[in-house]
PDB file of C-alpha atoms in Angstrom:
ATOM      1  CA  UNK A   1     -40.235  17.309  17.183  1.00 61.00           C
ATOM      2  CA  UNK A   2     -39.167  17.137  13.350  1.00 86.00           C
ATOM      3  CA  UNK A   3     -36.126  16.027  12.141  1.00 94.00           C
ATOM      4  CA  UNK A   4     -34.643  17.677   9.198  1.00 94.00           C
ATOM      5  CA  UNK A   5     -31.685  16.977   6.619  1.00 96.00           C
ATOM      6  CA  UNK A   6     -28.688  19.278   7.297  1.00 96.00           C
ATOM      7  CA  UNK A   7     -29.029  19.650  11.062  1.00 96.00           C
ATOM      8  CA  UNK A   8     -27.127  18.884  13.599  1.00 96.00           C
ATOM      9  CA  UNK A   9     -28.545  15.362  15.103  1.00 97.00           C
ATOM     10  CA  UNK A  10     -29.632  15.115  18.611  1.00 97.00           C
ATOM     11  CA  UNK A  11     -26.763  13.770  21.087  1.00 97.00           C
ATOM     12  CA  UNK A  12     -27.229  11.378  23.410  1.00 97.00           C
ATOM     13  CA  UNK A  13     -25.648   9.113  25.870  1.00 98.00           C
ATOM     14  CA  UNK A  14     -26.587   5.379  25.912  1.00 98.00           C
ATOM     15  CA  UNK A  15     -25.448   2.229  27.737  1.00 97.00           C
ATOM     16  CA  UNK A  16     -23.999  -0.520  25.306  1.00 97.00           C
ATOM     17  CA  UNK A  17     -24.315  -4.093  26.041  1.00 97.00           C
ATOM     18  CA  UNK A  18     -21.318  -4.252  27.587  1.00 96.00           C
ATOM     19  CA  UNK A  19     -22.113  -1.081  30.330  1.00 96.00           C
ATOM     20  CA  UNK A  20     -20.454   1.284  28.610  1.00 97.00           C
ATOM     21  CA  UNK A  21     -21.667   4.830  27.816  1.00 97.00           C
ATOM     22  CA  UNK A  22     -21.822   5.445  24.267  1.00 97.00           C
ATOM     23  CA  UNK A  23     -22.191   8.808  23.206  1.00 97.00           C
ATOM     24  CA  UNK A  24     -22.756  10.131  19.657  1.00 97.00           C
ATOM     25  CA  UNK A  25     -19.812  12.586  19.992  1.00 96.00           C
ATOM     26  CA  UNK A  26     -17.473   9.309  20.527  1.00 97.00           C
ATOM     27  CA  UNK A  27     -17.861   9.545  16.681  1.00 95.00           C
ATOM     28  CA  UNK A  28     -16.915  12.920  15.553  1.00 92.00           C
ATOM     29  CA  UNK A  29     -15.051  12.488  12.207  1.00 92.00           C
ATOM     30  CA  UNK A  30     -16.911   9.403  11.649  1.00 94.00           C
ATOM     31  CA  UNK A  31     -20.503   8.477   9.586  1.00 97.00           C
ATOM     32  CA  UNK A  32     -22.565   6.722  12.356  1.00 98.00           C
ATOM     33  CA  UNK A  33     -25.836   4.548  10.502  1.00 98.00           C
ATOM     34  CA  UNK A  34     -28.630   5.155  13.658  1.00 98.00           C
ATOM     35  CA  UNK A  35     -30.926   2.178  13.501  1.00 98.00           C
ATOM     36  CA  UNK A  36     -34.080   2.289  15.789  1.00 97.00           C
ATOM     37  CA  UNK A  37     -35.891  -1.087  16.046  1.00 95.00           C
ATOM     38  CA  UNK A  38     -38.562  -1.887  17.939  1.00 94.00           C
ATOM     39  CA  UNK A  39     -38.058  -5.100  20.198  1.00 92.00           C
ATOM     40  CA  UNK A  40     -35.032  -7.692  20.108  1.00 94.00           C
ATOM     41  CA  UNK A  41     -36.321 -11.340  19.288  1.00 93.00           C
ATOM     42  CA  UNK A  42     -38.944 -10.609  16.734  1.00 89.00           C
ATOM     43  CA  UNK A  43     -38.562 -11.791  13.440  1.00 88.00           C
ATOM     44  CA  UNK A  44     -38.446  -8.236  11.455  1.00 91.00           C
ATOM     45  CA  UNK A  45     -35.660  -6.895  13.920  1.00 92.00           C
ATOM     46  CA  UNK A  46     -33.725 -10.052  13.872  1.00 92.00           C
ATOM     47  CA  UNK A  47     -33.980 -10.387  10.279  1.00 93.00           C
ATOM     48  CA  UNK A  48     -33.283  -6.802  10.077  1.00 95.00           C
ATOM     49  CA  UNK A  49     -30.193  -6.367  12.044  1.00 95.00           C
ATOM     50  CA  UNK A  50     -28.644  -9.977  10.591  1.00 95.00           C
ATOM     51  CA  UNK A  51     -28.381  -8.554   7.711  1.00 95.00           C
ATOM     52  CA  UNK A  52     -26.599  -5.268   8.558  1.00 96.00           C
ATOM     53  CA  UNK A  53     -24.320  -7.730  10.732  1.00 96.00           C
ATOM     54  CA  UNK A  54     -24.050 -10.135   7.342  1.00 96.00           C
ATOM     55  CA  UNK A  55     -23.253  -6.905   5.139  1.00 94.00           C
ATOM     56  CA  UNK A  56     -21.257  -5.071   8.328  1.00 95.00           C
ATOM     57  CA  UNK A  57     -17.904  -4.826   5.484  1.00 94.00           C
ATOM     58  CA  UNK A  58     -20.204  -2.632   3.582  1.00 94.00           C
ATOM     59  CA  UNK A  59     -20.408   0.082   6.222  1.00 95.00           C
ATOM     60  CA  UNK A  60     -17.173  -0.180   7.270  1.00 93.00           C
ATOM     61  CA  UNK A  61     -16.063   0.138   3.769  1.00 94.00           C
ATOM     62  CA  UNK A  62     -17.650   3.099   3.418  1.00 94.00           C
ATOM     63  CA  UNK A  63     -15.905   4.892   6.676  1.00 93.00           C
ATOM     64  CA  UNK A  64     -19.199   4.208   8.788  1.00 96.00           C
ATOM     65  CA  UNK A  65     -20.243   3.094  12.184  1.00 97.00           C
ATOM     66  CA  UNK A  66     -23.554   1.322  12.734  1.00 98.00           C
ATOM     67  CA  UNK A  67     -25.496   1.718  16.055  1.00 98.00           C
ATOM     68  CA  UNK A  68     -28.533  -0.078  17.037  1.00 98.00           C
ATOM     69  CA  UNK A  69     -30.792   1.526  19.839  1.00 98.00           C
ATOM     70  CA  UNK A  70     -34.104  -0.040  21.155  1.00 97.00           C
ATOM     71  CA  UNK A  71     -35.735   0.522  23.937  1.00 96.00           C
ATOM     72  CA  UNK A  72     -35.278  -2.743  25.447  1.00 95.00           C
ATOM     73  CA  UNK A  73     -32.767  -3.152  28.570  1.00 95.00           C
ATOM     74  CA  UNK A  74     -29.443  -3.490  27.936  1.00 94.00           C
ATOM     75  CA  UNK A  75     -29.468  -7.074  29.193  1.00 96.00           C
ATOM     76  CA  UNK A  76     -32.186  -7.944  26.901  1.00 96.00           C
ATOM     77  CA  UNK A  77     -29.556  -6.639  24.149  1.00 97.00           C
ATOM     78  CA  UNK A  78     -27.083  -8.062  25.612  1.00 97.00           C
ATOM     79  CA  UNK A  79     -28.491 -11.251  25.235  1.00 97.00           C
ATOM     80  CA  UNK A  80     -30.080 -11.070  21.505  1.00 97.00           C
ATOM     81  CA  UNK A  81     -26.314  -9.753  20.372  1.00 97.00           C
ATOM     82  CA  UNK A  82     -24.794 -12.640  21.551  1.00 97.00           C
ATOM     83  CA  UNK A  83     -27.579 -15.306  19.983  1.00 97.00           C
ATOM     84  CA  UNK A  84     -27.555 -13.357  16.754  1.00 97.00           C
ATOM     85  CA  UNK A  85     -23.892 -12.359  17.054  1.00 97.00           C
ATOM     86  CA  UNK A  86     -23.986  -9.283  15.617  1.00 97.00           C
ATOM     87  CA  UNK A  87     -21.158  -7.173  14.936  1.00 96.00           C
ATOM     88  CA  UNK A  88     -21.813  -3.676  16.356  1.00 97.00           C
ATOM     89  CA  UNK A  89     -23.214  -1.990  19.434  1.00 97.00           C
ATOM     90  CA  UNK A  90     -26.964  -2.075  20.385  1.00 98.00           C
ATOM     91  CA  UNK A  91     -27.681   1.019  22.518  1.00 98.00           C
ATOM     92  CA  UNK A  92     -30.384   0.953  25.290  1.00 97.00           C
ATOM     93  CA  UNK A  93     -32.726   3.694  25.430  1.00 97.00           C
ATOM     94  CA  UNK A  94     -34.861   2.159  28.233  1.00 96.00           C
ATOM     95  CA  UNK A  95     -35.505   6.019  29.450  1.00 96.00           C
ATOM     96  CA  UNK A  96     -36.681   6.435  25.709  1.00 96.00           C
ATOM     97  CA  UNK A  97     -34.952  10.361  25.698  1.00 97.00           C
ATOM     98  CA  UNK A  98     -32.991   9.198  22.657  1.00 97.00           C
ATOM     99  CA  UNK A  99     -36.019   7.525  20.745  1.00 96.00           C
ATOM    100  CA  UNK A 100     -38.391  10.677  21.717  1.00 95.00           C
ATOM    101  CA  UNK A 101     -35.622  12.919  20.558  1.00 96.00           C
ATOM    102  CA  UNK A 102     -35.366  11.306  16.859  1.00 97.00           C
ATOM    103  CA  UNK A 103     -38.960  11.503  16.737  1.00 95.00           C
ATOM    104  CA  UNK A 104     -38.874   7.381  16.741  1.00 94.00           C
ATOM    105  CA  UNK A 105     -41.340   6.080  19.408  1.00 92.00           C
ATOM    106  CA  UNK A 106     -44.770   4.645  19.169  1.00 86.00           C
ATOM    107  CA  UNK A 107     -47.150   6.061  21.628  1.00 83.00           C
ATOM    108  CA  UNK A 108     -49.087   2.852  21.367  1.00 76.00           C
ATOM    109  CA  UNK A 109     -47.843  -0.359  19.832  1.00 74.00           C
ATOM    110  CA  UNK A 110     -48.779  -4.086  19.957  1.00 73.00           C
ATOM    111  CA  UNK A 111     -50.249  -5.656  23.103  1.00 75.00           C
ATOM    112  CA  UNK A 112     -51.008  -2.383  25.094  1.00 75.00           C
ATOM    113  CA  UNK A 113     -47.070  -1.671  24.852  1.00 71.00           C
ATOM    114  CA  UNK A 114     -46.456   1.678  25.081  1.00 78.00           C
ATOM    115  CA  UNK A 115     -43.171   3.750  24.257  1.00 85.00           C
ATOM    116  CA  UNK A 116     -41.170   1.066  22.094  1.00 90.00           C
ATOM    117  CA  UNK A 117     -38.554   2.654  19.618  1.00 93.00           C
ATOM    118  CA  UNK A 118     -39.931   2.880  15.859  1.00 93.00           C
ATOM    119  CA  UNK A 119     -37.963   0.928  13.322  1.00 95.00           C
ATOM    120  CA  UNK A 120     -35.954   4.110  11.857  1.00 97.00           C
ATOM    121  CA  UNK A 121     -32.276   5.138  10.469  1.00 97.00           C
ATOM    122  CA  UNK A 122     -30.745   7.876  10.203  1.00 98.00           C
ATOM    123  CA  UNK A 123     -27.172   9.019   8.775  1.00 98.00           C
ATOM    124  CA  UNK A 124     -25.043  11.368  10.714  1.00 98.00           C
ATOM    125  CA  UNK A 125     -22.004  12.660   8.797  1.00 97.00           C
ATOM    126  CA  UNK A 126     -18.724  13.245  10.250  1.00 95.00           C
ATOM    127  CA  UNK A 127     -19.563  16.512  11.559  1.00 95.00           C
ATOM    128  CA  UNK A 128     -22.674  15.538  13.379  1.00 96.00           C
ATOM    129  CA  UNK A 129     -25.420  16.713  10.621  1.00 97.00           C
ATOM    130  CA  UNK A 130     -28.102  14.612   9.809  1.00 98.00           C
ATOM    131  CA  UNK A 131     -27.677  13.313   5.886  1.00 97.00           C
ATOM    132  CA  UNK A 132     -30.753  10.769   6.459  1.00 98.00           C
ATOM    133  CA  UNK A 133     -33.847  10.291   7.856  1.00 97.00           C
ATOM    134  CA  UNK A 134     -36.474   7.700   7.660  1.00 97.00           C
ATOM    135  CA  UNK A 135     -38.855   6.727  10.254  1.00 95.00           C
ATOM    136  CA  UNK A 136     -41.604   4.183   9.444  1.00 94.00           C
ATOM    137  CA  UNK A 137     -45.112   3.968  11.078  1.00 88.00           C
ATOM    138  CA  UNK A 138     -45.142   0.472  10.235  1.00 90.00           C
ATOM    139  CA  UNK A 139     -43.404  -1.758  12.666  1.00 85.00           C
ATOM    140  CA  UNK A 140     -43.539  -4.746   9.558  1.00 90.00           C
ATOM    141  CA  UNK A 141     -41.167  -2.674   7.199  1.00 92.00           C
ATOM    142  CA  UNK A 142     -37.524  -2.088   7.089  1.00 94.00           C
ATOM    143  CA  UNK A 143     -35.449   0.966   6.305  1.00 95.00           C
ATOM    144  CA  UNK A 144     -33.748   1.571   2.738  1.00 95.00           C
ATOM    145  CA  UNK A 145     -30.847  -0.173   2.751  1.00 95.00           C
ATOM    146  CA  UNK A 146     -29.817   0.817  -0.922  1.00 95.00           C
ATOM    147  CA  UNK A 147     -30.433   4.316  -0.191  1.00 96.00           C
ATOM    148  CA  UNK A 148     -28.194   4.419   3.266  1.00 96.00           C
ATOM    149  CA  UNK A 149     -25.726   3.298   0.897  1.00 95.00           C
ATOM    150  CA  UNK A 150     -26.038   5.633  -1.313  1.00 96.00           C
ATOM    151  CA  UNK A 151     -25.859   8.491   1.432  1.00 96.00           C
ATOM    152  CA  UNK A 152     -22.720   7.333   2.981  1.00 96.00           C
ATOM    153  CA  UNK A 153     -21.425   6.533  -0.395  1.00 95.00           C
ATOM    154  CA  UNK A 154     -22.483  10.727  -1.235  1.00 95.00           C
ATOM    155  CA  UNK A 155     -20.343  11.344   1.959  1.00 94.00           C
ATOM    156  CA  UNK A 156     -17.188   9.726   0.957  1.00 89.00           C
ATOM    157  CA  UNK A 157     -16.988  11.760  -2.023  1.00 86.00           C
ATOM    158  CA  UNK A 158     -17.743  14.952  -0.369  1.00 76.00           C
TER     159      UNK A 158
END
């Protein structure tokens, strides 16, 4: 499936670390950042999601909620929020509907592993349209900060 700018984004239901059901539409009137990463505990995600909890004020300044979805179980999440202590929701998508639906899983990845979210982010503005999309083949490189940014700040003058 192919994801393009200016569509409406794929809902989905997902259990937070804390059991509860998490829905995109929970955010309607609100810019959600959708960050797919690929396994809690390795260096690029924890780097990778540190800083988004170290720069959190940014988003928030800028009327945005992040999410982070893996396919790890939610206790697995559970457990690398509260080492890391970061700052927003991490979504599982054990089931991998959600990943499969933003075109964000690896088929094959490291190890034989099969089905692990690709690292990814997306923008969804307040009406549920996608605004960004990048999805990377390579597990080793991390999204465009500068450039979600720059999207959400395009959506607060809009």
């Amino acid at each position: 499936m192919s994801l393009n700018i200016n569509q409406d984004a794929p809902a989905f239901k997902l259990f937070n670390t804390e059991k509860k059901e998490i829905a995109l539409s929970d955010y309607k009137g609100k810019a959600v950042v959708l960050l797919f990463f690929p396994l809690a505990f390795t260096s690029t995600c924890t780097a990778e999601l540190c800083s988004v909890r170290d720069n959190y004020g940014i988003y928030n300044n800028l009327n945005a909620v992040v999410l982070g979805v893996s396919t790890d179980s939610l206790f697995t999440l559970g457990k690398f929020k509260e080492e890391q202590k970061l700052n927003f929701d991490l979504l599982s998508d054990f089931n991998k509907e959600t990943s499969t639906a933003y075109d964000s899983l690896y088929g094959d990845f490291i190890f034989g592993m099969k089905g692990v979210s690709k690292r990814s982010a997306f923008v969804i503005d307040k009406e549920g349209k996608l605004r960004y999309i990048e999805i990377l083949e390579k597990a080793g490189d991390l999204p465009n900060f500068d450039s979600i940014r720059a999207c959400l700040e395009k959506l607060n003058k809009d």
